[in-house]
Tab-separated table of C-alpha atoms in Angstrom:
chain	number	residue	atom	x	y	z
R	1	CYS	CA	207.422	131.585	98.745
R	2	ALA	CA	208.619	134.554	100.762
R	3	PRO	CA	210.975	133.952	103.699
R	4	ALA	CA	209.264	133.271	107.013
R	5	LYS	CA	209.143	136.386	109.204
R	6	THR	CA	208.850	134.533	112.508
R	7	LEU	CA	210.312	131.386	113.976
R	8	ALA	CA	206.798	130.003	114.528
R	9	VAL	CA	205.958	130.365	110.811
R	10	ALA	CA	209.286	128.793	109.833
R	11	ARG	CA	208.606	125.852	112.128
R	12	TYR	CA	205.092	125.433	110.733
R	13	ARG	CA	206.393	125.412	107.155
R	14	ALA	CA	208.984	122.816	108.125
R	15	TYR	CA	206.220	120.730	109.681
R	16	VAL	CA	204.153	120.909	106.465
R	17	GLU	CA	207.161	119.900	104.370
R	18	GLU	CA	207.925	117.036	106.731
R	19	LYS	CA	204.310	115.886	106.518
R	20	GLY	CA	204.532	115.813	102.708
R	21	ALA	CA	207.653	113.680	102.948
R	22	PHE	CA	205.881	111.466	105.477
R	23	ILE	CA	203.048	110.716	103.027
R	24	THR	CA	205.627	109.468	100.525
R	25	SER	CA	207.448	107.384	103.128
R	26	TYR	CA	204.158	105.994	104.489
R	27	ARG	CA	203.145	104.904	100.997
R	28	GLY	CA	206.430	103.014	100.761
R	29	MET	CA	206.047	101.538	104.245
R	30	ALA	CA	202.544	100.313	103.348
R	31	ARG	CA	203.722	98.345	100.294
R	32	PRO	CA	202.750	94.659	100.611
R	33	GLU	CA	205.397	91.997	100.126
R	34	GLU	CA	203.218	89.696	98.010
R	35	ALA	CA	204.465	90.146	94.412
R	36	ARG	CA	201.042	90.118	92.700
R	37	TRP	CA	199.612	92.549	95.251
R	38	GLN	CA	202.662	94.817	94.788
R	39	ALA	CA	202.173	94.927	91.016
R	40	TRP	CA	198.425	95.539	91.279
R	41	ARG	CA	198.889	98.290	93.901
R	42	ASP	CA	201.561	99.978	91.774
R	43	ARG	CA	199.100	100.024	88.872
R	44	GLN	CA	196.468	101.701	91.072
R	45	ILE	CA	198.991	104.336	92.188
R	46	PHE	CA	199.855	105.142	88.554
R	47	ARG	CA	196.156	105.149	87.586
R	48	CYS	CA	195.217	107.572	90.342
R	49	GLU	CA	197.772	110.100	89.062
R	50	SER	CA	195.672	110.594	85.914
R	51	HIS	CA	192.272	109.542	87.291
R	52	LEU	CA	192.162	111.771	90.380
R	53	GLY	CA	194.583	114.559	89.486
R	54	PRO	CA	196.184	116.436	92.419
R	55	LYS	CA	194.255	114.293	94.911
R	56	GLY	CA	196.081	111.245	93.578
R	57	HIS	CA	199.398	112.524	94.938
R	58	LEU	CA	198.027	112.551	98.501
R	59	LEU	CA	196.831	108.949	98.727
R	60	VAL	CA	198.883	106.435	100.697
R	61	HIS	CA	197.157	103.357	99.206
R	62	ALA	CA	197.057	101.572	102.561
R	63	PRO	CA	196.939	97.759	102.333
R	64	PHE	CA	193.840	97.371	104.522
R	65	CYS	CA	191.420	99.124	106.836
R	66	ILE	CA	189.361	97.495	109.585
R	67	GLU	CA	186.032	98.478	111.132
R	68	LEU	CA	185.463	97.297	114.688
R	69	GLY	CA	181.752	98.008	114.556
R	70	LYS	CA	178.823	98.880	112.335
R	71	GLY	CA	177.762	102.397	111.495
R	72	CYS	CA	178.572	105.741	113.080
R	73	SER	CA	177.007	107.870	115.814
R	74	LEU	CA	177.628	111.210	114.074
R	75	GLY	CA	175.516	111.167	110.896
R	76	CYS	CA	177.436	113.986	109.144
R	77	TRP	CA	175.566	115.351	106.113
R	78	PHE	CA	178.754	115.256	104.025
R	79	CYS	CA	179.842	111.701	104.947
R	80	ALA	CA	181.779	110.588	101.860
R	81	VAL	CA	181.116	106.908	102.563
R	82	SER	CA	177.420	107.270	103.512
R	83	SER	CA	177.846	105.576	106.869
R	84	GLU	CA	174.779	103.861	108.295
R	85	LYS	CA	173.410	104.558	111.768
R	86	LEU	CA	175.382	103.276	114.731
R	87	GLY	CA	174.952	99.560	115.246
R	88	GLU	CA	176.668	96.613	116.904
R	89	GLN	CA	180.257	97.046	118.086
R	90	LEU	CA	182.836	94.280	118.471
R	91	ALA	CA	183.338	93.661	122.203
R	92	TYR	CA	186.772	92.867	123.600
R	93	THR	CA	185.855	89.608	125.322
R	94	PRO	CA	188.442	86.820	125.835
R	95	ASP	CA	187.077	84.829	122.877
R	96	GLN	CA	186.784	87.877	120.600
R	97	ALA	CA	190.253	89.077	121.605
R	98	ARG	CA	191.730	85.701	120.700
R	99	TRP	CA	189.897	85.698	117.350
R	100	TRP	CA	190.978	89.308	116.684
R	101	ARG	CA	194.640	88.518	117.288
R	102	GLU	CA	194.454	85.465	115.037
R	103	CYS	CA	192.979	87.606	112.234
R	104	LEU	CA	195.735	90.200	112.722
R	105	GLU	CA	198.305	87.427	112.399
R	106	VAL	CA	196.756	86.444	109.055
R	107	LEU	CA	196.886	90.058	107.828
R	108	GLN	CA	200.521	90.243	108.927
R	109	GLU	CA	201.290	86.977	107.141
R	110	VAL	CA	199.563	87.910	103.871
R	111	THR	CA	200.709	91.542	103.765
R	112	GLY	CA	204.178	91.241	105.287
R	113	GLU	CA	205.893	94.386	106.581
R	114	GLY	CA	203.351	96.475	104.644
R	115	ALA	CA	200.752	95.580	107.287
R	116	ARG	CA	202.190	98.487	109.276
R	117	GLY	CA	200.286	100.743	106.886
R	118	GLY	CA	196.869	99.396	107.945
R	119	TYR	CA	194.460	101.165	110.303
R	120	CYS	CA	191.191	100.560	112.143
R	121	TYR	CA	188.384	102.813	110.908
R	122	TRP	CA	186.518	103.547	107.669
R	123	SER	CA	182.838	104.460	107.653
R	124	ASN	CA	182.822	104.524	111.448
R	125	ASP	CA	184.249	106.754	114.163
R	126	PRO	CA	186.712	104.573	116.100
R	127	LEU	CA	185.623	106.028	119.448
R	128	ASP	CA	182.157	104.545	118.957
R	129	ASN	CA	183.748	101.264	120.026
R	130	PRO	CA	184.278	101.354	123.830
R	131	ASP	CA	187.176	98.894	123.560
R	132	TYR	CA	189.006	100.581	120.667
R	133	GLU	CA	192.196	101.168	122.657
R	134	GLN	CA	192.513	97.507	123.656
R	135	PHE	CA	192.171	96.429	120.041
R	136	MET	CA	194.897	98.947	119.116
R	137	VAL	CA	197.286	97.549	121.727
R	138	ASP	CA	196.835	94.121	120.136
R	139	PHE	CA	197.395	95.662	116.692
R	140	HIS	CA	200.703	97.056	117.929
R	141	ASP	CA	201.674	93.720	119.496
R	142	ILE	CA	201.046	91.763	116.279
R	143	ILE	CA	201.834	94.292	113.542
R	144	ASP	CA	204.550	96.195	115.449
R	145	PHE	CA	203.010	99.580	114.628
R	146	PHE	CA	200.439	101.777	116.396
R	147	PRO	CA	197.941	102.898	113.730
R	148	GLN	CA	196.655	106.400	113.154
R	149	THR	CA	193.321	107.399	114.700
R	150	THR	CA	190.884	109.843	113.093
R	151	THR	CA	187.908	110.907	115.225
R	152	ALA	CA	185.253	113.617	115.147
R	153	GLN	CA	184.501	113.130	118.853
R	154	ALA	CA	187.623	114.544	120.532
R	155	ASP	CA	185.577	117.076	122.521
R	156	ARG	CA	183.075	114.446	123.692
R	157	HIS	CA	185.644	112.111	125.262
R	158	ILE	CA	188.389	114.442	126.459
R	159	ASP	CA	189.983	112.225	129.114
R	160	ARG	CA	189.748	109.163	126.899
R	161	VAL	CA	191.304	110.982	123.954
R	162	ARG	CA	194.067	112.418	126.129
R	163	ASN	CA	194.934	108.893	127.291
R	164	LEU	CA	194.758	107.601	123.710
R	165	LEU	CA	197.230	110.265	122.551
R	166	LYS	CA	199.584	109.295	125.381
R	167	LEU	CA	199.232	105.626	124.444
R	168	ALA	CA	200.003	106.416	120.802
R	169	GLU	CA	203.102	108.366	121.824
R	170	GLU	CA	204.313	105.530	124.064
R	171	LYS	CA	203.824	103.005	121.244
R	172	GLY	CA	205.588	105.117	118.605
R	173	GLY	CA	202.451	106.330	116.816
R	174	VAL	CA	202.518	109.057	114.181
R	175	ILE	CA	200.063	111.851	113.340
R	176	ASP	CA	196.478	111.493	114.606
R	177	ARG	CA	193.557	113.570	113.346
R	178	PHE	CA	190.574	115.375	114.844
R	179	SER	CA	187.789	116.133	112.371
R	180	VAL	CA	186.310	119.527	113.291
R	181	LEU	CA	182.608	119.811	112.464
R	182	THR	CA	181.848	123.260	113.936
R	183	LEU	CA	183.668	126.340	115.229
R	184	PRO	CA	182.400	125.769	118.807
R	185	GLN	CA	183.861	122.256	118.637
R	186	LEU	CA	187.227	123.695	117.559
R	187	ASN	CA	187.127	126.065	120.528
R	188	ARG	CA	186.334	123.196	122.906
R	189	ILE	CA	189.271	121.200	121.521
R	190	HIS	CA	191.706	124.061	122.113
R	191	GLU	CA	190.303	124.663	125.588
R	192	ALA	CA	190.688	120.988	126.509
R	193	PHE	CA	194.098	120.176	125.002
R	194	ASP	CA	197.304	122.180	125.353
R	195	PRO	CA	199.691	122.826	122.431
R	196	ALA	CA	202.044	120.004	123.447
R	197	GLU	CA	199.170	117.490	123.364
R	198	LEU	CA	198.149	118.691	119.890
R	199	ALA	CA	201.683	118.835	118.481
R	200	PHE	CA	201.135	115.646	116.466
R	201	VAL	CA	197.392	116.024	115.908
R	202	GLU	CA	195.849	117.509	112.780
R	203	CYS	CA	192.620	119.415	113.339
R	204	VAL	CA	190.942	118.870	109.966
R	205	PRO	CA	188.403	121.648	109.206
R	206	GLN	CA	185.028	120.261	108.137
R	207	ASN	CA	183.026	123.239	109.454
R	208	LYS	CA	181.072	125.332	106.953
R	209	GLU	CA	183.158	128.458	107.591
R	210	ALA	CA	186.458	126.759	106.711
R	211	LEU	CA	188.314	127.829	103.582
R	212	GLY	CA	188.524	124.694	101.488
R	213	ALA	CA	186.721	122.522	104.052
R	214	GLY	CA	187.936	118.935	104.067
R	215	TYR	CA	184.753	117.230	102.860
R	216	VAL	CA	184.616	115.962	99.277
R	217	VAL	CA	181.806	115.372	96.784
R	218	ALA	CA	181.185	111.681	97.435
R	219	GLY	CA	178.686	109.653	99.425
R	220	ARG	CA	176.092	111.870	101.123
R	221	ALA	CA	177.702	115.024	99.728
R	222	LEU	CA	177.250	113.603	96.216
R	223	GLU	CA	173.616	112.738	96.971
R	224	ARG	CA	173.064	116.327	98.167
R	225	ALA	CA	174.701	117.748	95.048
R	226	LYS	CA	172.449	115.624	92.834
R	227	ARG	CA	169.352	116.771	94.744
R	228	ARG	CA	170.369	120.406	94.240
R	229	VAL	CA	170.726	119.783	90.500
R	230	ALA	CA	167.289	118.137	90.387
R	231	GLN	CA	165.821	121.161	92.221
R	232	GLY	CA	167.426	123.581	89.768
R	233	LYS	CA	169.664	125.057	92.486
R	234	ALA	CA	172.965	123.979	90.928
R	235	GLU	CA	174.564	122.863	87.696
R	236	PRO	CA	175.746	119.271	87.316
R	237	THR	CA	179.483	118.871	87.736
R	238	PRO	CA	181.735	116.573	85.677
R	239	GLU	CA	182.768	113.352	87.372
R	240	HIS	CA	186.419	114.447	87.572
R	241	GLU	CA	185.388	117.379	89.800
R	242	ASN	CA	184.044	114.954	92.386
R	243	SER	CA	186.578	113.305	94.652
R	244	THR	CA	187.165	110.599	97.258
R	245	ILE	CA	188.396	110.054	100.794
R	246	ALA	CA	189.340	106.452	99.982
R	247	CYS	CA	193.043	105.788	100.529
R	248	VAL	CA	193.132	101.968	100.498
R	249	SER	CA	194.252	99.818	97.589
R	250	GLY	CA	193.616	96.528	99.264
R	251	PHE	CA	191.178	95.066	101.754
R	252	TYR	CA	188.324	96.659	103.694
R	253	LEU	CA	187.272	94.438	106.612
R	254	ASN	CA	184.284	94.699	108.926
R	255	MET	CA	184.800	92.539	112.016
R	256	VAL	CA	181.105	92.441	112.996
R	257	ASP	CA	179.808	91.325	109.592
R	258	ARG	CA	183.041	89.348	109.049
R	259	ARG	CA	183.077	90.754	105.533
R	260	VAL	CA	186.013	91.631	103.273
R	261	GLN	CA	185.909	93.866	100.193
R	262	LEU	CA	188.710	94.509	97.717
R	263	ILE	CA	188.724	98.257	96.966
R	264	THR	CA	190.819	101.004	95.357
R	265	PRO	CA	190.164	104.788	95.071
R	266	CYS	CA	188.309	106.522	92.240
R	267	ASN	CA	186.389	109.750	91.799
R	268	ALA	CA	182.818	109.384	93.066
R	269	SER	CA	180.236	108.785	90.323
R	270	ASP	CA	176.760	107.372	89.798
R	271	ARG	CA	178.312	103.915	89.489
R	272	TRP	CA	180.786	104.344	92.383
R	273	PRO	CA	179.144	106.925	94.708
R	274	LEU	CA	181.438	106.133	97.657
R	275	GLY	CA	184.617	107.027	95.771
R	276	HIS	CA	186.134	103.577	95.426
R	277	TRP	CA	185.930	100.662	93.050
R	278	LEU	CA	184.544	97.491	94.626
R	279	LEU	CA	186.310	94.669	92.810
R	280	ASP	CA	185.515	91.608	94.944
R	281	GLU	CA	183.965	90.670	98.272
R	282	GLY	CA	183.333	87.718	100.551
R	283	THR	CA	182.801	86.662	104.150
R	284	PHE	CA	184.877	84.704	106.647
R	285	THR	CA	184.301	82.976	109.965
R	286	ASP	CA	187.760	82.466	111.430
R	287	ALA	CA	191.427	83.137	110.737
R	288	SER	CA	191.762	80.163	108.392
R	289	SER	CA	188.821	81.206	106.214
R	290	LEU	CA	190.121	84.807	106.220
R	291	ARG	CA	193.477	83.575	104.910
R	292	ARG	CA	191.779	81.588	102.142
R	293	LEU	CA	189.571	84.537	101.188
R	294	LEU	CA	192.440	87.041	100.965
R	295	LYS	CA	194.583	84.664	98.921
R	296	ARG	CA	191.679	83.882	96.586
R	297	MET	CA	191.035	87.605	96.002
R	298	ILE	CA	194.715	88.187	95.248
R	299	ALA	CA	194.812	85.279	92.788
R	300	ASP	CA	191.573	86.299	91.032
R	301	ASN	CA	192.106	90.073	90.807
R	302	MET	CA	195.820	90.887	90.931
R	303	LYS	CA	197.195	89.549	87.662
R	304	VAL	CA	200.771	90.160	86.590
R	305	SER	CA	200.169	89.260	82.931
R	306	LEU	CA	197.365	89.056	80.390
R	307	SER	CA	196.136	85.939	78.649
R	308	ALA	CA	194.920	85.736	75.049
R	309	ASP	CA	191.238	85.856	76.032
R	310	ASP	CA	191.470	88.803	78.473
R	311	GLU	CA	189.431	91.802	77.329
R	312	VAL	CA	191.323	95.108	77.378
R	313	ALA	CA	189.743	98.576	77.295
R	314	PHE	CA	190.447	102.190	78.164
R	315	ARG	CA	188.969	103.687	81.339
R	316	SER	CA	185.711	105.525	80.711
R	317	ASP	CA	187.222	108.857	81.822
R	318	LEU	CA	189.921	108.765	79.111
R	319	SER	CA	189.711	110.389	75.660
R	320	TYR	CA	191.263	108.536	72.717
R	321	GLU	CA	192.665	110.295	69.656
R	322	ALA	CA	194.515	108.769	66.719
R	323	ALA	CA	197.900	110.271	65.958
R	324	GLU	CA	200.208	110.095	62.937
R	325	GLN	CA	202.128	107.336	64.599
R	326	GLY	CA	200.039	105.575	67.234
R	327	PHE	CA	197.493	107.350	69.411
R	328	GLU	CA	197.049	109.637	72.389
R	329	VAL	CA	195.003	108.918	75.515
R	330	THR	CA	194.187	111.912	77.730
R	331	SER	CA	192.477	112.365	81.087
R	332	ALA	CA	190.871	115.521	82.500
R	333	PHE	CA	194.125	116.115	84.352
């Protein structure tokens, strides 16, 4: 590209390049130490290169994500994981705090140093939990890393968010993100926070005016697209033109339901509308049962070799063609 004409533009380009390098380093940092999990995760990374195309290069394949409550207060029409309405939130009581820390210790034990790549939101907005910051302090104490926060409520809780950003900086946090739903919200964010406070915050454009808005065709956005096709207002799009916001190749935990799912990214489809494969799931009651569940899922789903009776097939999105010597398998990308 052309040389930068101003120092500000040069600095911004350097920031973008550094962020690209950070994604690569984060993916490495998030690699679990368990050998079977490593091999399985590596396979998902390679798969996503051909399955998701350019999107596949941007995924960090985090080892786990944790919800500290049920549902979300926002109800965005484009929610790629079709979040339910806001429900019960995990309270930071003495008993719950003890249980939470014990569960974090299990995740640290099973994942190893890669646990530093985990974070605490998924189909929820983390600020819907009034005690989110206390849970994050415990996460830092146990995992030795302060996880990233993504919220669409920065303008609703200005003082709280300002304190959270300070806490993240004190604990060695990295880049946080504000999802921007409307232009007025963007203006309120810039009125409330000065440039220094936003230096390590991405304002992700989800507003309708944004060029290349951040939402993807998955979840509610996929449902809307299908309705428009049924109404004759749009043409159906191939599955590979859908996408995903999933960036976990590992475990998705909800601490209210005490549920664990084993997931990995894929393009959204009729079969997988939320943009991830669901490979296994189960529930737990305490740290010991969580440990057993995670180890069982690893043993059952993360093989390092095939046996004689394992069935092998090509992914449904691949095209097979015989060649003079052997064959070719091709994806849309």
